[in-house]
């Protein structure tokens, strides 16, 4: 039963991708309906897995000794993320029916979206590290292809390349970890490693742990790899919502959470993870404050919120990290999709040209504000509760390990989050219209996608109890998470540190409304603003790396003579070297 | 004459054929001669396969592998020569240096 569902939840979207590719262009109605049908099918299969979650191996595909058996385990963590990917994937596809209306090459678009959904589901369900790497790269490939969907736009192509190169760079860390595991144990079984990290020598385990951190940082756009995500905003907006807010960028957090039991005793690893999270969260929040492109603000806020999750994993709050991931996936998908409705209507992404849109787009304003309040961390919205859990995990770690300064920085970041969120909402929906434009509200398919997300943003925190049962020891035997009823969780959240956090959030909101009075301070902070809008020099570093690689490649051309004789010489020389090594080893 | 005594001769022949092939590939610039050099190298490899089959006590396997390689190798030669003909028509020469368009 479970094995069928696993195959279905991967297979339905992939089969749909194949069909759409076969269908070809020029039949938009067929393409839209096929895509929606297969996305919904995948979503249903993924949802049906949730009650069946268990830590047993559910599906084995033997593929021979070299790759190890391809095993799938539908445990709590896996089915939860699979459901997020498939359900938000379905909503993004439904939204696309309106958003991509009239676009050419819909087959390519939908085929990659569906291929991505299947790949993401596979990524979180497999327990074979090599197979996980394959799925990991499938998601990276789809992300690249969809960022560059408008391949006649140089900015989109450049953004796609940047995303691909940076995430591949991190992916090497994951691949090396997988090969190390194979070299020492003879298979790629993740469960065995989680059960007993001692099967690897300490040095190798540390190498694998930091390799996984690099892979996760690159995938989740964490420091120092955060630069690709803002440029990925050239993608069509449903893609930004699905891949670059709700699912793929969470894969890094998933990886860290999945391997936490194995890596938590590696010296300095939890500290490094927390540090990455804190630096990213703070820096991205500052950049969000200085950005003027609506989607870029959302991208920076995604980076910042992912920083919260990474920080929580480092602090040992696996449950908090996953719950924040859950909340964030919902409200950020909502924000991106409603931003997509705005952009679709206005035709620009620059917030300075918006303003006063609320009167013309009442529904979009309502759902956007819902998402924004969740992002800002106001109570009764899901983002607030999960952020509290994250900060509480941080406080516990601070009591245990003297990382109080990190906790304080994270609380300040929560205030900054509220500030930039209110700035964004005010610039888009309130005030006087800054351009004369006739604007229409979201279309029917858009509403179908937006309204469920808005409702979920309001109530998903009530699911904290069932959610903790899903992730308890029965489905994740090595993480030692405890299941509690919702009320216990809520009581735990409503402790005194929460009041401090809420006060900081309120201060952030007040700072926006009192910005005229604070003009003196903002003058003082101009230098910081300048640094933030230049992404703290990371773009310059990127450009320098690209230039250096280009220079080196130009120099290496000397070896590429294009002449057979030299190539044969190279082959023969390499053969001699290999033989010499073999002889020396024998 | 039994197999122990013939083996060094066979191995020497294998190395000679491979060496001649590699040397020819290193120095020649004529496409036809390149195909000939490849053929010489493959003949060395065939001999090695048969000898290895004999050594491993699995003569049938070695010989059937060799036969398979002969078939594949013939196709390589045919395609290579056909390419040579087309290149001669297109470029008017078989000189490798003047038809190396990969680095331009």
PDB file of N, CA, C and O in Angstrom, chain A residues 54 128 180 193 325:
ATOM      1  N   UNK A  54       5.708   5.608   8.632  1.00  0.00           N
ATOM      2  CA  UNK A  54       6.378   4.693   9.547  1.00  0.00           C
ATOM      3  C   UNK A  54       7.865   4.705   9.248  1.00  0.00           C
ATOM      4  O   UNK A  54       8.300   5.160   8.182  1.00  0.00           O
ATOM      5  N   UNK A 128      18.445   6.198   0.487  1.00  0.00           N
ATOM      6  CA  UNK A 128      19.716   5.855  -0.134  1.00  0.00           C
ATOM      7  C   UNK A 128      20.407   7.172  -0.474  1.00  0.00           C
ATOM      8  O   UNK A 128      19.877   7.997  -1.212  1.00  0.00           O
ATOM      9  N   UNK A 180      32.033   8.806   0.632  1.00  0.00           N
ATOM     10  CA  UNK A 180      32.732   8.428   1.862  1.00  0.00           C
ATOM     11  C   UNK A 180      31.974   7.324   2.581  1.00  0.00           C
ATOM     12  O   UNK A 180      32.557   6.336   3.037  1.00  0.00           O
ATOM     13  N   UNK A 193      23.521   4.842   9.183  1.00  0.00           N
ATOM     14  CA  UNK A 193      24.388   5.907   9.686  1.00  0.00           C
ATOM     15  C   UNK A 193      23.726   6.635  10.853  1.00  0.00           C
ATOM     16  O   UNK A 193      24.383   6.943  11.855  1.00  0.00           O
ATOM     17  N   UNK A 325       9.307  25.512   8.985  1.00  0.00           N
ATOM     18  CA  UNK A 325       9.330  25.204   7.555  1.00  0.00           C
ATOM     19  C   UNK A 325       7.903  25.059   7.027  1.00  0.00           C
ATOM     20  O   UNK A 325       7.563  25.581   5.967  1.00  0.00           O
TER      21      UNK A 325
END
